Amino acid sequence: MAGFLDRAKEQAQRGLTQGKQKIDEVQAQRAGGDLLKKLGAAYYAQQRGSGSAQDTQQALQALESHIAAHGDAFLHGGDHRG
């Protein structure tokens, strides 16, 4: 009985770890999408004359930092890592 309980505990822990990893991945993809939207908004504002090149550059740098840390899967809709 103890062996069964140990295996069940291991499987439960593995499931929790995998669930947390998936949540972290989804949150990183959402954050990447938000940064991409901010870059688009900054670029649009710059082109319309109400934004600056500096704002666009800052948004681009934030997006590139996010991609370096979390990959670029959110850009492709798949599970690619860059």
PDB file of C-alpha atoms in Angstrom:
ATOM      1  CA  MET A   1       0.000   0.000   0.000  1.00  0.00           C
ATOM      2  CA  ALA A   2       2.845   2.408   0.804  1.00  0.00           C
ATOM      3  CA  GLY A   3       4.341   1.924  -2.674  1.00  0.00           C
ATOM      4  CA  PHE A   4       1.010   2.748  -4.271  1.00  0.00           C
ATOM      5  CA  LEU A   5       0.672   5.913  -2.203  1.00  0.00           C
ATOM      6  CA  ASP A   6       4.229   6.976  -3.054  1.00  0.00           C
ATOM      7  CA  ARG A   7       3.546   6.520  -6.782  1.00  0.00           C
ATOM      8  CA  ALA A   8       0.260   8.406  -6.526  1.00  0.00           C
ATOM      9  CA  LYS A   9       2.002  11.234  -4.689  1.00  0.00           C
ATOM     10  CA  GLU A  10       4.746  11.345  -7.356  1.00  0.00           C
ATOM     11  CA  GLN A  11       2.192  11.484 -10.161  1.00  0.00           C
ATOM     12  CA  ALA A  12       0.235  14.221  -8.410  1.00  0.00           C
ATOM     13  CA  GLN A  13       3.408  16.267  -7.908  1.00  0.00           C
ATOM     14  CA  ARG A  14       4.375  15.779 -11.557  1.00  0.00           C
ATOM     15  CA  GLY A  15       0.903  16.922 -12.609  1.00  0.00           C
ATOM     16  CA  LEU A  16       1.151  20.030 -10.444  1.00  0.00           C
ATOM     17  CA  THR A  17       4.581  20.869 -11.866  1.00  0.00           C
ATOM     18  CA  GLN A  18       3.375  20.421 -15.439  1.00  0.00           C
ATOM     19  CA  GLY A  19       0.279  22.518 -14.718  1.00  0.00           C
ATOM     20  CA  LYS A  20       2.382  25.338 -13.288  1.00  0.00           C
ATOM     21  CA  GLN A  21       4.697  25.224 -16.313  1.00  0.00           C
ATOM     22  CA  LYS A  22       1.695  25.488 -18.642  1.00  0.00           C
ATOM     23  CA  ILE A  23       0.282  28.444 -16.686  1.00  0.00           C
ATOM     24  CA  ASP A  24       3.668  30.178 -16.797  1.00  0.00           C
ATOM     25  CA  GLU A  25       3.858  29.566 -20.554  1.00  0.00           C
ATOM     26  CA  VAL A  26       0.371  30.987 -21.150  1.00  0.00           C
ATOM     27  CA  GLN A  27       1.165  34.047 -19.032  1.00  0.00           C
ATOM     28  CA  ALA A  28       4.416  34.624 -20.955  1.00  0.00           C
ATOM     29  CA  GLN A  29       2.547  34.352 -24.267  1.00  0.00           C
ATOM     30  CA  ARG A  30      -0.058  36.867 -23.081  1.00  0.00           C
ATOM     31  CA  ALA A  31       2.650  39.245 -21.921  1.00  0.00           C
ATOM     32  CA  GLY A  32       4.376  38.883 -25.294  1.00  0.00           C
ATOM     33  CA  GLY A  33       1.117  39.635 -27.092  1.00  0.00           C
ATOM     34  CA  ASP A  34       0.609  42.726 -24.947  1.00  0.00           C
ATOM     35  CA  LEU A  35       4.131  43.947 -25.730  1.00  0.00           C
ATOM     36  CA  LEU A  36       3.527  43.350 -29.425  1.00  0.00           C
ATOM     37  CA  LYS A  37       0.341  45.441 -29.245  1.00  0.00           C
ATOM     38  CA  LYS A  38       2.232  48.216 -27.459  1.00  0.00           C
ATOM     39  CA  LEU A  39       4.867  48.186 -30.188  1.00  0.00           C
ATOM     40  CA  GLY A  40       2.170  48.412 -32.840  1.00  0.00           C
ATOM     41  CA  ALA A  41       0.461  51.267 -31.016  1.00  0.00           C
ATOM     42  CA  ALA A  42       3.753  53.145 -30.575  1.00  0.00           C
ATOM     43  CA  TYR A  43       4.643  52.703 -34.253  1.00  0.00           C
ATOM     44  CA  TYR A  44       1.175  53.790 -35.355  1.00  0.00           C
ATOM     45  CA  ALA A  45       1.343  56.881 -33.137  1.00  0.00           C
ATOM     46  CA  GLN A  46       4.775  57.704 -34.533  1.00  0.00           C
ATOM     47  CA  GLN A  47       3.527  57.414 -38.106  1.00  0.00           C
ATOM     48  CA  ARG A  48       0.521  59.620 -37.308  1.00  0.00           C
ATOM     49  CA  GLY A  49       2.776  62.268 -35.785  1.00  0.00           C
ATOM     50  CA  SER A  50       1.530  61.907 -32.206  1.00  0.00           C
ATOM     51  CA  GLY A  51       4.256  59.504 -31.047  1.00  0.00           C
ATOM     52  CA  SER A  52       8.019  59.457 -31.092  1.00  0.00           C
ATOM     53  CA  ALA A  53      10.735  57.226 -32.467  1.00  0.00           C
ATOM     54  CA  GLN A  54      11.980  56.888 -28.884  1.00  0.00           C
ATOM     55  CA  ASP A  55       8.635  55.408 -27.746  1.00  0.00           C
ATOM     56  CA  THR A  56       8.723  52.960 -30.649  1.00  0.00           C
ATOM     57  CA  GLN A  57      12.316  51.979 -29.864  1.00  0.00           C
ATOM     58  CA  GLN A  58      11.513  51.435 -26.181  1.00  0.00           C
ATOM     59  CA  ALA A  59       8.544  49.226 -27.080  1.00  0.00           C
ATOM     60  CA  LEU A  60      10.723  47.258 -29.497  1.00  0.00           C
ATOM     61  CA  GLN A  61      13.426  46.758 -26.869  1.00  0.00           C
ATOM     62  CA  ALA A  62      10.853  45.550 -24.324  1.00  0.00           C
ATOM     63  CA  LEU A  63       9.506  43.054 -26.858  1.00  0.00           C
ATOM     64  CA  GLU A  64      12.999  41.827 -27.765  1.00  0.00           C
ATOM     65  CA  SER A  65      13.859  41.365 -24.076  1.00  0.00           C
ATOM     66  CA  HIS A  66      10.698  39.337 -23.588  1.00  0.00           C
ATOM     67  CA  ILE A  67      11.513  37.156 -26.598  1.00  0.00           C
ATOM     68  CA  ALA A  68      15.052  36.582 -25.316  1.00  0.00           C
ATOM     69  CA  ALA A  69      13.661  35.424 -21.965  1.00  0.00           C
ATOM     70  CA  HIS A  70      10.575  33.478 -23.066  1.00  0.00           C
ATOM     71  CA  GLY A  71      10.876  32.660 -26.760  1.00  0.00           C
ATOM     72  CA  ASP A  72       8.728  33.844 -29.654  1.00  0.00           C
ATOM     73  CA  ALA A  73       5.976  31.198 -29.752  1.00  0.00           C
ATOM     74  CA  PHE A  74       3.323  33.885 -29.349  1.00  0.00           C
ATOM     75  CA  LEU A  75       4.391  35.364 -32.700  1.00  0.00           C
ATOM     76  CA  HIS A  76       3.804  32.098 -34.543  1.00  0.00           C
ATOM     77  CA  GLY A  77       0.844  30.659 -32.690  1.00  0.00           C
ATOM     78  CA  GLY A  78       2.875  27.492 -32.147  1.00  0.00           C
ATOM     79  CA  ASP A  79       5.361  26.166 -29.649  1.00  0.00           C
ATOM     80  CA  HIS A  80       8.571  27.542 -31.191  1.00  0.00           C
ATOM     81  CA  ARG A  81      11.349  28.811 -29.011  1.00  0.00           C
ATOM     82  CA  GLY A  82      13.691  31.507 -30.236  1.00  0.00           C
TER      83      GLY A  82
END
